[in-house]
PDB file of C-alpha atoms in Angstrom:
ATOM      1  CA  MET A   1       4.790   4.524   9.146  1.00 82.00           C
ATOM      2  CA  PRO A   2       2.591   3.540   6.345  1.00 86.00           C
ATOM      3  CA  ILE A   3       2.569   5.603   2.967  1.00 89.00           C
ATOM      4  CA  TYR A   4      -1.287   6.037   1.860  1.00 92.00           C
ATOM      5  CA  ALA A   5      -2.051   6.917  -1.853  1.00 95.00           C
ATOM      6  CA  TYR A   6      -5.193   9.583  -2.022  1.00 97.00           C
ATOM      7  CA  ARG A   7      -6.907  10.665  -4.991  1.00 97.00           C
ATOM      8  CA  CYS A   8      -9.316  13.720  -5.540  1.00 97.00           C
ATOM      9  CA  ALA A   9     -12.904  13.049  -7.016  1.00 95.00           C
ATOM     10  CA  GLU A  10     -12.979  16.490  -7.618  1.00 95.00           C
ATOM     11  CA  CYS A  11      -9.814  17.234  -9.812  1.00 96.00           C
ATOM     12  CA  GLY A  12      -8.192  14.085 -10.237  1.00 95.00           C
ATOM     13  CA  HIS A  13      -4.957  14.830  -8.465  1.00 96.00           C
ATOM     14  CA  GLN A  14      -3.348  11.995  -6.869  1.00 96.00           C
ATOM     15  CA  ASP A  15      -0.575  11.690  -4.560  1.00 95.00           C
ATOM     16  CA  GLU A  16       1.092   9.603  -1.652  1.00 94.00           C
ATOM     17  CA  HIS A  17       1.527  10.483   1.996  1.00 95.00           C
ATOM     18  CA  LEU A  18       3.311   9.129   4.774  1.00 94.00           C
ATOM     19  CA  GLN A  19       1.106   9.125   7.888  1.00 94.00           C
ATOM     20  CA  LYS A  20       0.829   7.505  11.227  1.00 94.00           C
ATOM     21  CA  MET A  21      -1.723   4.594  11.486  1.00 90.00           C
ATOM     22  CA  SER A  22      -3.669   6.482  14.141  1.00 94.00           C
ATOM     23  CA  ALA A  23      -4.050  10.021  12.276  1.00 94.00           C
ATOM     24  CA  ASP A  24      -7.055  10.943  10.648  1.00 95.00           C
ATOM     25  CA  ALA A  25      -7.579  10.733   7.048  1.00 94.00           C
ATOM     26  CA  LEU A  26      -7.042  13.875   4.956  1.00 96.00           C
ATOM     27  CA  THR A  27      -9.934  15.431   3.420  1.00 96.00           C
ATOM     28  CA  GLN A  28      -8.830  18.594   1.601  1.00 97.00           C
ATOM     29  CA  CYS A  29      -7.151  18.102  -2.060  1.00 96.00           C
ATOM     30  CA  PRO A  30      -3.680  19.951  -1.753  1.00 95.00           C
ATOM     31  CA  SER A  31      -4.382  20.980  -5.676  1.00 95.00           C
ATOM     32  CA  CYS A  32      -7.953  22.466  -5.609  1.00 96.00           C
ATOM     33  CA  GLN A  33      -8.848  23.003  -2.219  1.00 96.00           C
ATOM     34  CA  ALA A  34     -12.169  20.623  -2.746  1.00 96.00           C
ATOM     35  CA  GLN A  35     -13.128  18.351   0.627  1.00 97.00           C
ATOM     36  CA  LYS A  36     -13.083  15.446  -1.545  1.00 96.00           C
ATOM     37  CA  TYR A  37      -9.752  13.895  -0.856  1.00 97.00           C
ATOM     38  CA  GLU A  38      -9.964  10.024  -0.388  1.00 96.00           C
ATOM     39  CA  LYS A  39      -7.618   7.116   0.156  1.00 94.00           C
ATOM     40  CA  CYS A  40      -7.178   4.497  -2.620  1.00 93.00           C
ATOM     41  CA  VAL A  41      -7.000   1.079  -2.312  1.00 90.00           C
ATOM     42  CA  THR A  42      -3.884  -0.280  -2.979  1.00 85.00           C
ATOM     43  CA  ALA A  43      -1.497  -3.404  -3.286  1.00 81.00           C
ATOM     44  CA  ALA A  44       1.094  -3.935  -0.264  1.00 75.00           C
ATOM     45  CA  GLY A  45       4.364  -3.547  -1.204  1.00 71.00           C
ATOM     46  CA  PHE A  46       6.307  -5.896   1.225  1.00 72.00           C
ATOM     47  CA  GLN A  47       8.570  -9.063   0.474  1.00 70.00           C
ATOM     48  CA  LEU A  48       8.807 -11.971   2.889  1.00 69.00           C
ATOM     49  CA  LYS A  49      12.673 -12.481   3.268  1.00 70.00           C
ATOM     50  CA  GLY A  50      14.676 -15.011   4.951  1.00 69.00           C
ATOM     51  CA  SER A  51      14.160 -18.712   5.765  1.00 70.00           C
ATOM     52  CA  GLY A  52      11.134 -20.255   6.510  1.00 67.00           C
ATOM     53  CA  TRP A  53       9.120 -18.395   3.762  1.00 66.00           C
ATOM     54  CA  TYR A  54       7.774 -20.015   0.680  1.00 65.00           C
ATOM     55  CA  GLN A  55       9.279 -17.828  -1.792  1.00 61.00           C
ATOM     56  CA  THR A  56      12.655 -18.494  -0.156  1.00 57.00           C
ATOM     57  CA  ASP A  57      12.913 -22.245   0.898  1.00 61.00           C
ATOM     58  CA  PHE A  58       9.750 -23.799  -0.870  1.00 63.00           C
ATOM     59  CA  LYS A  59       8.979 -22.343  -4.410  1.00 64.00           C
ATOM     60  CA  GLY A  60      10.246 -24.539  -7.381  1.00 64.00           C
ATOM     61  CA  SER A  61      11.961 -27.335  -4.974  1.00 55.00           C
ATOM     62  CA  LYS A  62      12.569 -30.656  -6.286  1.00 59.00           C
ATOM     63  CA  ALA A  63      11.870 -32.317  -2.881  1.00 53.00           C
ATOM     64  CA  ALA A  64       8.072 -31.146  -2.464  1.00 49.00           C
ATOM     65  CA  SER A  65       7.590 -31.818  -6.165  1.00 51.00           C
ATOM     66  CA  SER A  66       8.788 -35.852  -5.823  1.00 51.00           C
ATOM     67  CA  SER A  67       6.949 -36.657  -3.113  1.00 50.00           C
ATOM     68  CA  ASP A  68       3.751 -37.876  -5.319  1.00 48.00           C
TER      69      ASP A  68
END
């Protein structure tokens, strides 16, 4: 399940919530109870590990740069 970041436009309260992708977005702020609790846009936090990825196989490779 993904973790979504939320922020209240009324009081500024910020929090992260673990929710199913199919779940409705939260709307009520747990701090001030206002109906202005909205999802924030955040960067994905994952890494591509193992063979076959640029980060592990090709980054800084002398063979890739010497083929010119």
